[in-house]
Every structure is written in structure tokens, then in C-alpha cells.
């Protein structure tokens, strides 16, 4: 298993290219199921999750070809073609490793009339049920049967029909499944209390490029006029706002300055205002954003919530940064019930953090010290890397495979801006 070894203390300065967004990629890939024509996705990040998703699609009969996989190039181009769907089953083995696999449900039922998808079960950060995904499909006329850990969904004769989907609370994945199903349903579908995350807008834009008719982009009500068929398209995945935010925290925690090439300001309003409140200077530069530390890190009070509020996927990285703030911060996690697994690891490095239910009180300390720490999930792992960059001495981050799911060429990108970081393989 690989480890990442960081010798902390270097001030980071330079330019980092922001990759295509993992969470956008994982909802754009299943769009290929909605048409028999080719869908070409550009700017796909090279990540383990993207490969796993392509593998799942292959099992369903989708062909995938990759170009642009030159060693020094960021981003890949993948052409996916579901000329015919040869299987409608997403097995447990794949879904348990990657929850986002559940996003084949909507498109499979819409195009093939049926899908059998393993229920994902809980994961490291919480229960994460998929009841809202299922309710959305029911609202479009699908019949559901749950047995032996699988959901079997079947469209009525004549296919899915438009309807009104009212989500009781915001779910990114359920909105994505609803949207991908509704584009091929007969008549009009209204999705109320839809997630407004930029990845949802990216999905809607890709579907529109494929011939779908969707109104209300960027709002919490999406109206879809169903089509009999969609066609092929070429679409570029949006830049990863969470990766950009993570490197912005790296600039802050090392007292440095980084240009985040490709980062899009409008996709990260609360991340940027949080950084500015913590004392960062954020500037628009050609093709991206520049984030620079300006003196001490100031403490913050932040609550996670659906977009445009502060994303849960940035909570751990901000916590690492605030561990070095001058003063006491309060973080509140409202989305997932168990998303503080990085806390004991950060404590091993000298951070003073106290968790009280959904709240975490972070008392800033003068110094963090390198230690052996264990990555527990993707964003938690990044918080350990950030702490390692600022810590005195050596930090070893174990279970690096979590990072590989969501950060493209992490060590390379950080080395390029002055970090002392390397990956070692224990064979
Ligand atoms: C997506 C993101 C993830 C991010 C999360 C919240 C992807 C691949 N993942 O996950 O990185 O942290 O949004 O921004 O895009 N819930 C239910 N029932 C459901 C669905 C969700 O109770 O049917 C709950 C979840 O347990 C959670 C909350 O709703 O507490 C929000 O989850 P959701 O927005 O659905 O997250 P994901 O789409 O799984």
C-alpha cells in the first residue's frame, strides 16, 4: 500500500492546474446511457473513481475509448457509446466501492425500461440512504421492488411519464438521477427543491447539448420537457471547485500564494468568502484565481449546507487550516452525521479540536507536528496532507487510495509549487 510522506514547513508558491471535477464527471459519465450515439467528455480527471465508473458502464454494454492520455497532460478525453444496453444490472461489488454507481439507475430505467441496482449501504461518513432517488423514479411512474439488497426499477408500459418530484430536503445525487430519468420521460417533469450545486448545472448543460429541454438552471426548480430520444454530444467537464478550494487552503496554511488555473469563481462563492474571512487575498487572474495568505489565519464560524452555502466537501480542509488560526473557530456539519473522522488524526499532529455532536470547536495552535496518520475518506485525507504541509518534521499519510479517488496527481501538483512531498510504495 502506498504512503505519502511530507516534510512540512515549505511556503507554497506558483501555479496549480485545476482538474476536471470528480463529482461532475461521475454524473456526466452515466449520461452516455441515454443515447445510442457517442458522448465525448473532455477534461475528465484521471481518477480511480472515473476508471471504476467507466468499468461499470462497460459491463452495461457501453464502449469507452480514451484519447489524450499522454503522460504529462492533465485531463482525458473519453468517448462513450451505448449503441445497445446489454445489461441493466449494477452489482453490489461495484456499488459498494463507489456509491456514485447508483447514478446509472435513472438513465437505465429511462432508456432500457428497467434497472437492477445494488443498494449502496452506509459508508465512512454516514448512513447515506437512497430513498429520495427511489421516490423520484416512482414519481415518474416507475415500479420498484426491493429484495436481497437490490432495487429493481421498471418503467410502466410506454416508458416513464413526466410528473412532479418534490424533494423534502436537498440531495445532489437524487436530483441528478431525477434529471437523467426525466429527460426521456413523456411530457413535463418539475423537480422542486432541486440541488443547485454547480455539478447539477454541468449535468443539465450536458443533457441540453444532447438535445434535452431543461429550464430553471441554477435554481431550485428544474422543469424538464421530455424527449423521445437524445443524441450524441461533446462536453467539457467543469473544473473541480473542491480541488481548487483544497489548494487554496494549502496556500493559506503554508503562508504562501497560489494561482489556481481554471478555477471558476462563480462555482465557489462560500469557499472564497470563507478564505477571505480567514485573511486570504483572493484575486482574479487570467484563466483562474490567485489565493494568497496575508499574515495570520483568522478564526471562522462555518456551517456546512447545500450550495450556495459552504460545502461539506470542504469542511475537513478548512478544519486543518483553522487548526493554525489565531483564535477559536466553530465548524458545524449539517449534511453528514459522521464527518469528523479526521479529527483524531489531526489531534495526533497537535491540533486542539473538540467535537460536540455536529459541532467542532477548533482552538488554533502555534505549531503542528508531523506524525503518522491514517486517511479515512477522501476529503479527510486531504486535511491530513494540508496539516502535514504546515507541520514541523515529517508526516506520513497512510491509506492513500482514498486520495487517489479524488485528487489527480496530488504529489506532482504540490511538488510543482515547492512542497516536499513524495509517495512511497511498500510494494
Ligand atoms: C454528493 C457528492 C458528495 C457531497 C454531497 C453533498 C457526488 C458523487 N458526491 O453526494 O461529494 O459530499 O453530494 O454535497 O457528487 N440523503 C438521504 N436520502 C437520499 C439521498 C440523500 O437521506 O436518498 C441524505 C444523505 O444521507 C445526506 C444528505 O441527504 O445526509 C445529502 O446527501 P446528497 O446530497 O444526496 O449527497 P450525495 O449525492 O450522496
Short mmCIF file of C-alpha atoms and ligand atoms in Angstrom, two decimals:
data_model
loop_
_atom_site.label_atom_id
_atom_site.label_comp_id
_atom_site.label_asym_id
_atom_site.label_seq_id
_atom_site.Cartn_x
_atom_site.Cartn_y
_atom_site.Cartn_z
CA UNK A 1 0.00 0.00 0.00
CA UNK A 2 1.23 3.50 -0.82
CA UNK A 3 2.05 6.18 1.72
CA UNK A 4 2.56 9.89 1.27
CA UNK A 5 5.49 11.43 3.07
CA UNK A 6 5.55 15.17 3.63
CA UNK A 7 8.27 17.27 5.19
CA UNK A 8 6.37 20.31 6.34
CA UNK A 9 7.26 23.96 6.52
CA UNK A 10 7.72 24.97 2.90
CA UNK A 11 5.86 28.04 1.73
CA UNK A 12 3.94 27.14 -1.43
CA UNK A 13 4.15 29.46 -4.38
CA UNK A 14 3.35 29.07 -8.06
CA UNK A 15 0.63 27.75 -10.29
CA UNK A 16 -1.55 24.65 -9.98
CA UNK A 17 -3.78 23.43 -12.81
CA UNK A 18 -7.23 22.51 -11.54
CA UNK A 19 -8.52 19.24 -12.97
CA UNK A 20 -12.00 18.40 -14.18
CA UNK A 21 -14.44 17.95 -11.30
CA UNK A 22 -14.77 14.43 -9.94
CA UNK A 23 -18.37 14.89 -8.88
CA UNK A 24 -19.34 16.38 -12.23
CA UNK A 25 -17.56 13.58 -14.10
CA UNK A 26 -19.42 10.93 -12.12
CA UNK A 27 -22.79 12.28 -13.21
CA UNK A 28 -21.78 13.08 -16.80
CA UNK A 29 -20.48 9.56 -17.48
CA UNK A 30 -23.89 7.85 -16.98
CA UNK A 31 -25.45 10.32 -19.47
CA UNK A 32 -23.90 8.06 -22.13
CA UNK A 33 -26.63 5.53 -21.30
CA UNK A 34 -29.30 7.95 -22.52
CA UNK A 35 -28.44 7.75 -26.23
CA UNK A 36 -27.21 5.27 -28.81
CA UNK A 37 -24.93 7.96 -30.24
CA UNK A 38 -21.43 8.76 -28.95
CA UNK A 39 -20.94 11.10 -25.98
CA UNK A 40 -17.48 12.61 -25.81
CA UNK A 41 -16.39 14.01 -22.45
CA UNK A 42 -13.37 16.31 -22.35
CA UNK A 43 -11.35 17.43 -19.34
CA UNK A 44 -12.10 14.21 -17.46
CA UNK A 45 -9.87 13.89 -14.42
CA UNK A 46 -7.59 10.85 -14.18
CA UNK A 47 -9.01 9.36 -11.04
CA UNK A 48 -9.71 5.90 -9.73
CA UNK A 49 -13.44 6.71 -9.46
CA UNK A 50 -13.65 7.72 -13.11
CA UNK A 51 -12.00 4.44 -14.14
CA UNK A 52 -14.36 2.46 -11.91
CA UNK A 53 -17.37 4.22 -13.39
CA UNK A 54 -16.20 3.56 -16.94
CA UNK A 55 -15.72 -0.09 -15.96
CA UNK A 56 -19.30 -0.26 -14.66
CA UNK A 57 -20.58 1.29 -17.89
CA UNK A 58 -18.57 -1.28 -19.90
CA UNK A 59 -20.43 -4.02 -18.04
CA UNK A 60 -23.72 -2.45 -19.14
CA UNK A 61 -22.64 -2.56 -22.79
CA UNK A 62 -21.17 0.93 -23.17
CA UNK A 63 -17.95 1.10 -25.18
CA UNK A 64 -15.33 3.57 -23.94
CA UNK A 65 -12.30 4.88 -25.78
CA UNK A 66 -9.78 7.24 -24.26
CA UNK A 67 -7.58 9.76 -26.03
CA UNK A 68 -5.17 12.35 -24.77
CA UNK A 69 -3.70 10.01 -22.18
CA UNK A 70 -0.23 11.41 -22.70
CA UNK A 71 1.90 11.16 -19.57
CA UNK A 72 2.29 14.90 -18.97
CA UNK A 73 -1.17 16.01 -19.90
CA UNK A 74 -3.90 16.81 -17.43
CA UNK A 75 -7.37 15.76 -18.41
CA UNK A 76 -8.51 12.98 -20.66
CA UNK A 77 -10.99 12.74 -23.47
CA UNK A 78 -13.32 9.78 -23.33
CA UNK A 79 -15.86 8.78 -25.94
CA UNK A 80 -18.64 6.59 -24.64
CA UNK A 81 -21.17 4.82 -26.80
CA UNK A 82 -24.16 2.83 -25.64
CA UNK A 83 -25.26 1.54 -29.09
CA UNK A 84 -27.26 -1.01 -27.19
CA UNK A 85 -27.60 -1.71 -23.50
CA UNK A 86 -26.61 -5.32 -22.86
CA UNK A 87 -27.14 -5.45 -19.10
CA UNK A 88 -29.22 -3.39 -16.69
CA UNK A 89 -27.57 -4.66 -13.51
CA UNK A 90 -25.21 -2.66 -11.28
CA UNK A 91 -23.81 -5.30 -8.93
CA UNK A 92 -23.02 -4.94 -5.22
CA UNK A 93 -19.31 -5.39 -5.75
CA UNK A 94 -19.08 -2.18 -7.75
CA UNK A 95 -21.69 -0.09 -5.94
CA UNK A 96 -20.20 -0.77 -2.50
CA UNK A 97 -16.83 0.55 -3.67
CA UNK A 98 -18.28 3.61 -5.35
CA UNK A 99 -21.63 4.98 -4.20
CA UNK A 100 -21.95 7.17 -7.27
CA UNK A 101 -22.67 3.95 -9.25
CA UNK A 102 -26.27 4.44 -8.15
CA UNK A 103 -26.41 7.20 -10.77
CA UNK A 104 -26.94 4.58 -13.51
CA UNK A 105 -30.41 3.94 -12.07
CA UNK A 106 -32.26 6.90 -13.61
CA UNK A 107 -30.73 6.68 -17.08
CA UNK A 108 -31.12 2.88 -17.28
CA UNK A 109 -34.82 2.96 -16.38
CA UNK A 110 -35.37 5.86 -18.77
CA UNK A 111 -33.67 4.27 -21.76
CA UNK A 112 -33.88 0.49 -21.20
CA UNK A 113 -37.11 0.47 -19.17
CA UNK A 114 -35.55 -1.30 -16.22
CA UNK A 115 -32.59 -1.40 -13.85
CA UNK A 116 -31.42 -3.61 -11.03
CA UNK A 117 -29.03 -1.68 -8.82
CA UNK A 118 -27.45 -2.75 -5.57
CA UNK A 119 -28.33 -0.54 -2.61
CA UNK A 120 -25.09 1.12 -1.52
CA UNK A 121 -25.34 0.68 2.23
CA UNK A 122 -23.64 3.03 4.70
CA UNK A 123 -20.20 4.48 4.24
CA UNK A 124 -17.44 6.07 6.29
CA UNK A 125 -19.16 9.44 6.61
CA UNK A 126 -22.71 8.35 7.38
CA UNK A 127 -25.79 6.28 6.54
CA UNK A 128 -26.38 7.87 3.15
CA UNK A 129 -29.66 6.21 2.12
CA UNK A 130 -31.02 6.46 -1.44
CA UNK A 131 -34.72 6.77 -0.63
CA UNK A 132 -35.03 10.12 -2.41
CA UNK A 133 -33.57 8.65 -5.60
CA UNK A 134 -36.24 5.94 -5.48
CA UNK A 135 -39.10 8.35 -4.70
CA UNK A 136 -38.09 10.46 -7.68
CA UNK A 137 -38.35 7.47 -10.02
CA UNK A 138 -41.70 6.49 -8.52
CA UNK A 139 -42.98 9.99 -9.22
CA UNK A 140 -42.18 9.31 -12.89
CA UNK A 141 -44.24 6.11 -12.85
CA UNK A 142 -41.50 3.53 -12.16
CA UNK A 143 -42.44 0.44 -10.16
CA UNK A 144 -39.92 -0.56 -7.54
CA UNK A 145 -39.18 -3.82 -5.84
CA UNK A 146 -36.55 -4.15 -3.13
CA UNK A 147 -35.10 -7.57 -2.38
CA UNK A 148 -31.78 -9.01 -1.23
CA UNK A 149 -30.07 -5.64 -1.09
CA UNK A 150 -31.04 -4.70 -4.63
CA UNK A 151 -33.64 -2.33 -6.02
CA UNK A 152 -35.33 -3.38 -9.21
CA UNK A 153 -37.00 -0.49 -11.00
CA UNK A 154 -39.24 -0.92 -14.00
CA UNK A 155 -40.79 1.76 -16.19
CA UNK A 156 -44.51 1.32 -16.96
CA UNK A 157 -45.56 0.18 -20.45
CA UNK A 158 -44.85 3.06 -22.77
CA UNK A 159 -41.98 4.33 -20.61
CA UNK A 160 -41.56 6.83 -17.79
CA UNK A 161 -44.00 9.73 -17.74
CA UNK A 162 -43.43 13.24 -16.51
CA UNK A 163 -44.54 14.17 -13.02
CA UNK A 164 -43.81 16.42 -10.09
CA UNK A 165 -40.91 15.47 -7.82
CA UNK A 166 -40.81 17.35 -4.52
CA UNK A 167 -37.69 16.64 -2.51
CA UNK A 168 -38.21 17.08 1.26
CA UNK A 169 -34.57 18.15 1.53
CA UNK A 170 -31.77 18.79 -0.91
CA UNK A 171 -29.93 15.81 -2.36
CA UNK A 172 -27.31 16.19 -5.07
CA UNK A 173 -27.43 12.56 -6.22
CA UNK A 174 -31.23 12.27 -6.15
CA UNK A 175 -31.54 15.48 -8.22
CA UNK A 176 -29.07 14.01 -10.73
CA UNK A 177 -30.93 10.71 -11.02
CA UNK A 178 -34.26 12.54 -11.34
CA UNK A 179 -32.93 14.80 -14.08
CA UNK A 180 -31.37 11.95 -16.08
CA UNK A 181 -34.63 9.99 -15.90
CA UNK A 182 -36.90 12.95 -16.70
CA UNK A 183 -35.17 13.91 -19.95
CA UNK A 184 -36.54 10.74 -21.64
CA UNK A 185 -39.91 10.68 -19.81
CA UNK A 186 -43.10 11.57 -21.69
CA UNK A 187 -44.31 15.10 -21.01
CA UNK A 188 -43.26 17.61 -18.42
CA UNK A 189 -41.43 16.95 -15.14
CA UNK A 190 -40.98 19.53 -12.42
CA UNK A 191 -38.25 18.89 -9.83
CA UNK A 192 -38.85 21.01 -6.73
CA UNK A 193 -36.24 21.69 -4.06
CA UNK A 194 -33.60 20.52 -6.53
CA UNK A 195 -29.94 20.75 -5.58
CA UNK A 196 -28.25 23.83 -7.08
CA UNK A 197 -24.67 22.60 -6.89
CA UNK A 198 -22.60 23.68 -9.93
CA UNK A 199 -22.24 19.98 -10.84
CA UNK A 200 -26.04 19.85 -11.33
CA UNK A 201 -25.81 22.79 -13.72
CA UNK A 202 -22.96 21.00 -15.52
CA UNK A 203 -25.16 17.91 -15.87
CA UNK A 204 -28.11 19.97 -17.16
CA UNK A 205 -25.86 21.71 -19.70
CA UNK A 206 -24.53 18.38 -20.96
CA UNK A 207 -28.07 16.98 -21.27
CA UNK A 208 -29.13 20.12 -23.17
CA UNK A 209 -26.17 19.59 -25.52
CA UNK A 210 -27.59 16.08 -26.06
CA UNK A 211 -30.96 17.53 -27.08
CA UNK A 212 -32.78 17.69 -23.72
CA UNK A 213 -35.04 20.61 -22.85
CA UNK A 214 -34.48 21.84 -19.30
CA UNK A 215 -35.44 25.16 -17.71
CA UNK A 216 -34.52 26.67 -14.37
CA UNK A 217 -30.76 26.01 -14.43
CA UNK A 218 -29.03 27.27 -11.23
CA UNK A 219 -32.40 27.48 -9.42
CA UNK A 220 -34.11 25.03 -7.08
CA UNK A 221 -36.91 24.26 -9.56
CA UNK A 222 -35.99 22.40 -12.70
CA UNK A 223 -38.57 21.91 -15.44
CA UNK A 224 -37.90 19.21 -17.99
CA UNK A 225 -39.77 18.69 -21.25
CA UNK A 226 -39.17 15.03 -22.03
CA UNK A 227 -37.90 13.91 -25.44
CA UNK A 228 -38.34 10.62 -27.30
CA UNK A 229 -34.60 10.39 -27.80
CA UNK A 230 -31.37 12.25 -27.14
CA UNK A 231 -28.40 12.49 -29.46
CA UNK A 232 -24.63 12.43 -29.07
CA UNK A 233 -22.61 15.46 -27.96
CA UNK A 234 -19.19 16.66 -26.88
CA UNK A 235 -18.97 18.25 -23.46
CA UNK A 236 -16.12 19.50 -21.26
CA UNK A 237 -16.31 18.69 -17.54
CA UNK A 238 -16.27 21.78 -15.29
CA UNK A 239 -13.14 22.46 -13.17
CA UNK A 240 -13.15 20.93 -9.70
CA UNK A 241 -14.21 23.57 -7.17
CA UNK A 242 -13.32 21.30 -4.23
CA UNK A 243 -9.83 20.62 -5.56
CA UNK A 244 -9.39 24.38 -6.11
CA UNK A 245 -10.61 25.10 -2.58
CA UNK A 246 -8.27 22.47 -1.16
CA UNK A 247 -5.22 24.02 -2.81
CA UNK A 248 -6.38 27.45 -1.68
CA UNK A 249 -6.22 26.08 1.88
CA UNK A 250 -2.70 24.81 1.08
CA UNK A 251 -1.68 28.34 0.14
CA UNK A 252 -3.15 29.68 3.38
CA UNK A 253 -1.75 27.09 5.76
CA UNK A 254 1.78 27.48 4.37
CA UNK A 255 1.64 31.29 4.28
CA UNK A 256 2.02 31.06 0.51
CA UNK A 257 0.41 32.21 -2.70
CA UNK A 258 -1.04 30.00 -5.44
CA UNK A 259 -2.60 30.64 -8.81
CA UNK A 260 -5.37 28.09 -9.32
CA UNK A 261 -5.53 27.79 -13.06
CA UNK A 262 -9.00 27.07 -14.36
CA UNK A 263 -10.77 27.69 -11.02
CA UNK A 264 -14.15 29.32 -11.55
CA UNK A 265 -15.14 31.91 -9.00
CA UNK A 266 -18.91 31.56 -9.51
CA UNK A 267 -18.77 27.88 -8.53
CA UNK A 268 -17.16 28.55 -5.15
CA UNK A 269 -18.74 31.65 -3.55
CA UNK A 270 -18.82 30.49 0.06
CA UNK A 271 -15.41 28.81 -0.14
CA UNK A 272 -13.88 32.08 -1.33
CA UNK A 273 -15.72 34.23 1.20
CA UNK A 274 -14.60 31.81 3.93
CA UNK A 275 -11.00 32.13 2.74
CA UNK A 276 -11.26 35.91 2.68
CA UNK A 277 -12.76 35.97 6.16
CA UNK A 278 -9.79 33.86 7.26
CA UNK A 279 -7.50 36.57 5.87
CA UNK A 280 -6.77 35.37 2.33
CA UNK A 281 -6.34 37.75 -0.56
CA UNK A 282 -8.33 36.37 -3.49
CA UNK A 283 -7.65 37.91 -6.88
CA UNK A 284 -9.00 37.28 -10.37
CA UNK A 285 -6.16 36.46 -12.69
CA UNK A 286 -6.25 35.43 -16.34
CA UNK A 287 -7.74 31.98 -16.58
CA UNK A 288 -8.18 31.46 -12.85
CA UNK A 289 -7.85 32.76 -9.34
CA UNK A 290 -4.94 33.68 -7.11
CA UNK A 291 -5.16 32.96 -3.39
CA UNK A 292 -2.51 34.38 -1.08
CA UNK A 293 -2.04 34.32 2.65
CA UNK A 294 -1.72 37.73 4.28
CA UNK A 295 -0.49 37.37 7.82
CA UNK A 296 -2.09 35.19 10.44
CA UNK A 297 -5.08 32.93 9.72
CA UNK A 298 -8.21 34.35 11.35
CA UNK A 299 -10.73 32.05 13.06
CA UNK A 300 -14.13 31.40 11.46
CA UNK A 301 -17.59 30.20 12.29
CA UNK A 302 -18.86 27.99 9.46
CA UNK A 303 -21.81 25.69 8.92
CA UNK A 304 -22.00 23.26 6.01
CA UNK A 305 -25.18 23.33 3.90
CA UNK A 306 -26.26 22.80 0.29
CA UNK A 307 -24.95 25.18 -2.41
CA UNK A 308 -24.55 28.14 -2.45
CA UNK A 309 -23.69 27.72 1.26
CA UNK A 310 -20.43 26.20 2.48
CA UNK A 311 -19.87 22.67 1.08
CA UNK A 312 -19.46 19.67 3.36
CA UNK A 313 -16.71 18.53 0.98
CA UNK A 314 -14.55 21.46 2.19
CA UNK A 315 -15.16 21.07 5.92
CA UNK A 316 -12.14 18.87 6.67
CA UNK A 317 -9.71 21.03 4.69
CA UNK A 318 -10.92 24.21 6.40
CA UNK A 319 -10.57 22.47 9.74
CA UNK A 320 -6.89 21.75 9.02
CA UNK A 321 -6.36 25.38 8.04
CA UNK A 322 -8.19 26.67 11.13
CA UNK A 323 -6.11 24.40 13.37
CA UNK A 324 -3.38 27.01 12.74
CA UNK A 325 -5.61 30.07 13.16
CA UNK A 326 -5.10 32.79 15.75
CA UNK A 327 -8.17 32.07 17.85
CA UNK A 328 -11.06 29.64 18.18
CA UNK A 329 -13.25 28.52 15.28
CA UNK A 330 -16.58 26.77 15.24
CA UNK A 331 -17.47 24.31 12.48
CA UNK A 332 -20.92 22.74 12.19
CA UNK A 333 -21.53 19.77 9.90
CA UNK A 334 -25.19 19.62 8.89
CA UNK A 335 -25.07 17.25 5.89
CA UNK A 336 -23.42 14.03 7.11
CA UNK A 337 -23.63 12.65 10.63
CA UNK A 338 -20.15 11.18 10.87
CA UNK A 339 -17.86 13.51 9.03
CA UNK A 340 -15.27 14.24 11.71
CA UNK A 341 -13.10 11.16 11.30
CA UNK A 342 -10.09 13.34 10.52
CA UNK A 343 -10.30 14.93 13.99
CA UNK A 344 -8.39 12.24 15.94
CA UNK A 345 -5.74 12.20 13.22
CA UNK A 346 -5.34 16.00 13.29
CA UNK A 347 -5.14 15.75 17.09
CA UNK A 348 -2.19 13.37 16.67
CA UNK A 349 -0.47 16.25 14.90
CA UNK A 350 -1.10 18.64 17.77
CA UNK A 351 -4.40 20.20 16.71
CA UNK A 352 -6.77 21.19 19.50
CA UNK A 353 -10.23 20.17 18.41
CA UNK A 354 -13.24 19.19 20.43
CA UNK A 355 -16.25 17.58 18.80
CA UNK A 356 -19.67 18.15 20.38
CA UNK A 357 -22.28 16.34 18.31
CA UNK A 358 -22.43 18.05 14.94
CA UNK A 359 -20.20 20.92 16.05
CA UNK A 360 -16.42 21.05 16.28
CA UNK A 361 -14.54 23.67 18.25
CA UNK A 362 -11.08 24.27 16.82
CA UNK A 363 -8.62 26.15 19.01
CA UNK A 364 -5.82 27.41 16.84
CA UNK A 365 -2.32 26.34 17.83
CA UNK A 366 1.10 27.86 17.08
CA UNK A 367 2.55 24.68 15.69
CA UNK A 368 1.50 21.34 14.26
CA UNK A 369 3.93 18.45 14.41
CA UNK A 370 4.46 15.70 11.86
CA UNK A 371 3.09 12.27 12.73
CA UNK A 372 1.91 9.01 11.19
CA UNK A 373 -1.74 9.44 10.30
CA UNK A 374 -4.42 7.40 8.59
CA UNK A 375 -6.63 8.63 5.78
CA UNK A 376 -10.26 7.66 6.38
CA UNK A 377 -12.11 9.18 3.45
CA UNK A 378 -11.32 11.38 0.52
CA UNK A 379 -11.64 14.89 1.97
CA UNK A 380 -10.40 13.81 5.40
CA UNK A 381 -7.22 12.60 3.68
CA UNK A 382 -6.68 16.00 2.12
CA UNK A 383 -6.98 17.67 5.51
CA UNK A 384 -4.11 15.47 6.73
CA UNK A 385 -1.98 16.43 3.73
CA UNK A 386 -2.68 20.11 4.44
CA UNK A 387 -1.75 19.73 8.08
CA UNK A 388 1.41 17.87 7.01
CA UNK A 389 2.41 20.75 4.72
CA UNK A 390 2.37 23.12 7.69
CA UNK A 391 3.66 20.74 10.37
CA UNK A 392 7.18 20.64 11.76
CA UNK A 393 9.01 17.49 10.71
CA UNK A 394 7.72 14.52 8.79
CA UNK A 395 4.14 13.41 8.29
CA UNK A 396 3.25 10.05 6.81
CA UNK A 397 -0.27 9.67 5.46
CA UNK A 398 -1.35 6.05 5.18
CA UNK A 399 -4.19 4.61 3.06
CA UNK A 400 -3.53 6.94 0.20
CA UNK A 401 -6.02 5.16 -2.06
CA UNK A 402 -8.67 7.48 -0.65
CA UNK A 403 -6.80 10.46 -2.11
CA UNK A 404 -6.44 8.74 -5.47
CA UNK A 405 -10.21 8.63 -5.77
CA UNK A 406 -10.47 12.38 -5.92
CA UNK A 407 -7.17 14.27 -6.32
CA UNK A 408 -5.43 13.94 -9.66
CA UNK A 409 -1.62 13.76 -9.37
CA UNK A 410 -1.64 15.32 -5.94
CA UNK A 411 2.08 14.92 -5.18
CA UNK A 412 3.10 16.17 -8.61
CA UNK A 413 0.95 19.27 -8.32
CA UNK A 414 2.21 20.08 -4.83
CA UNK A 415 5.86 19.38 -5.71
CA UNK A 416 5.45 21.85 -8.57
CA UNK A 417 4.74 24.67 -6.11
CA UNK A 418 7.51 23.88 -3.66
CA UNK A 419 6.15 21.19 -1.32
CA UNK A 420 8.43 18.44 -0.05
CA UNK A 421 6.07 15.55 -0.68
CA UNK A 422 6.53 12.09 -2.13
CA UNK A 423 4.69 8.84 -2.49
CA UNK A 424 6.35 5.65 -1.42
CA UNK A 425 5.08 2.23 -2.22
CA UNK A 426 5.53 -0.58 0.25
CA UNK A 427 5.28 -2.99 -2.64
C1 LIG B 1 -22.81 14.32 -3.29
C2 LIG B 1 -21.34 14.35 -3.54
C3 LIG B 1 -20.57 14.39 -2.23
C4 LIG B 1 -21.07 15.54 -1.37
C5 LIG B 1 -22.58 15.51 -1.22
C6 LIG B 1 -23.15 16.72 -0.52
C7 LIG B 1 -21.04 13.10 -5.60
C8 LIG B 1 -20.53 11.86 -6.25
N1 LIG B 1 -20.95 13.15 -4.27
O1 LIG B 1 -23.10 13.11 -2.59
O2 LIG B 1 -19.19 14.56 -2.51
O3 LIG B 1 -20.48 15.45 -0.09
O4 LIG B 1 -23.20 15.46 -2.52
O5 LIG B 1 -22.80 17.88 -1.17
O6 LIG B 1 -21.46 14.03 -6.24
N2 LIG B 1 -29.90 11.57 1.66
C9 LIG B 1 -31.00 10.84 2.07
N3 LIG B 1 -31.68 10.11 1.13
C10 LIG B 1 -31.33 10.11 -0.19
C11 LIG B 1 -30.22 10.87 -0.60
C12 LIG B 1 -29.52 11.59 0.35
O7 LIG B 1 -31.34 10.82 3.24
O8 LIG B 1 -31.97 9.42 -0.99
C13 LIG B 1 -29.15 12.37 2.66
C14 LIG B 1 -27.68 11.96 2.79
O9 LIG B 1 -27.53 10.88 3.67
C15 LIG B 1 -27.06 13.24 3.27
C16 LIG B 1 -27.88 14.32 2.55
O10 LIG B 1 -29.07 13.69 2.17
O11 LIG B 1 -27.24 13.36 4.65
C17 LIG B 1 -27.23 14.92 1.34
O12 LIG B 1 -26.74 13.90 0.50
P1 LIG B 1 -26.61 14.05 -1.08
O13 LIG B 1 -26.70 15.49 -1.46
O14 LIG B 1 -27.56 13.11 -1.72
O15 LIG B 1 -25.14 13.54 -1.30
P2 LIG B 1 -24.60 12.61 -2.47
O16 LIG B 1 -25.31 12.90 -3.73
O17 LIG B 1 -24.54 11.20 -1.98
#
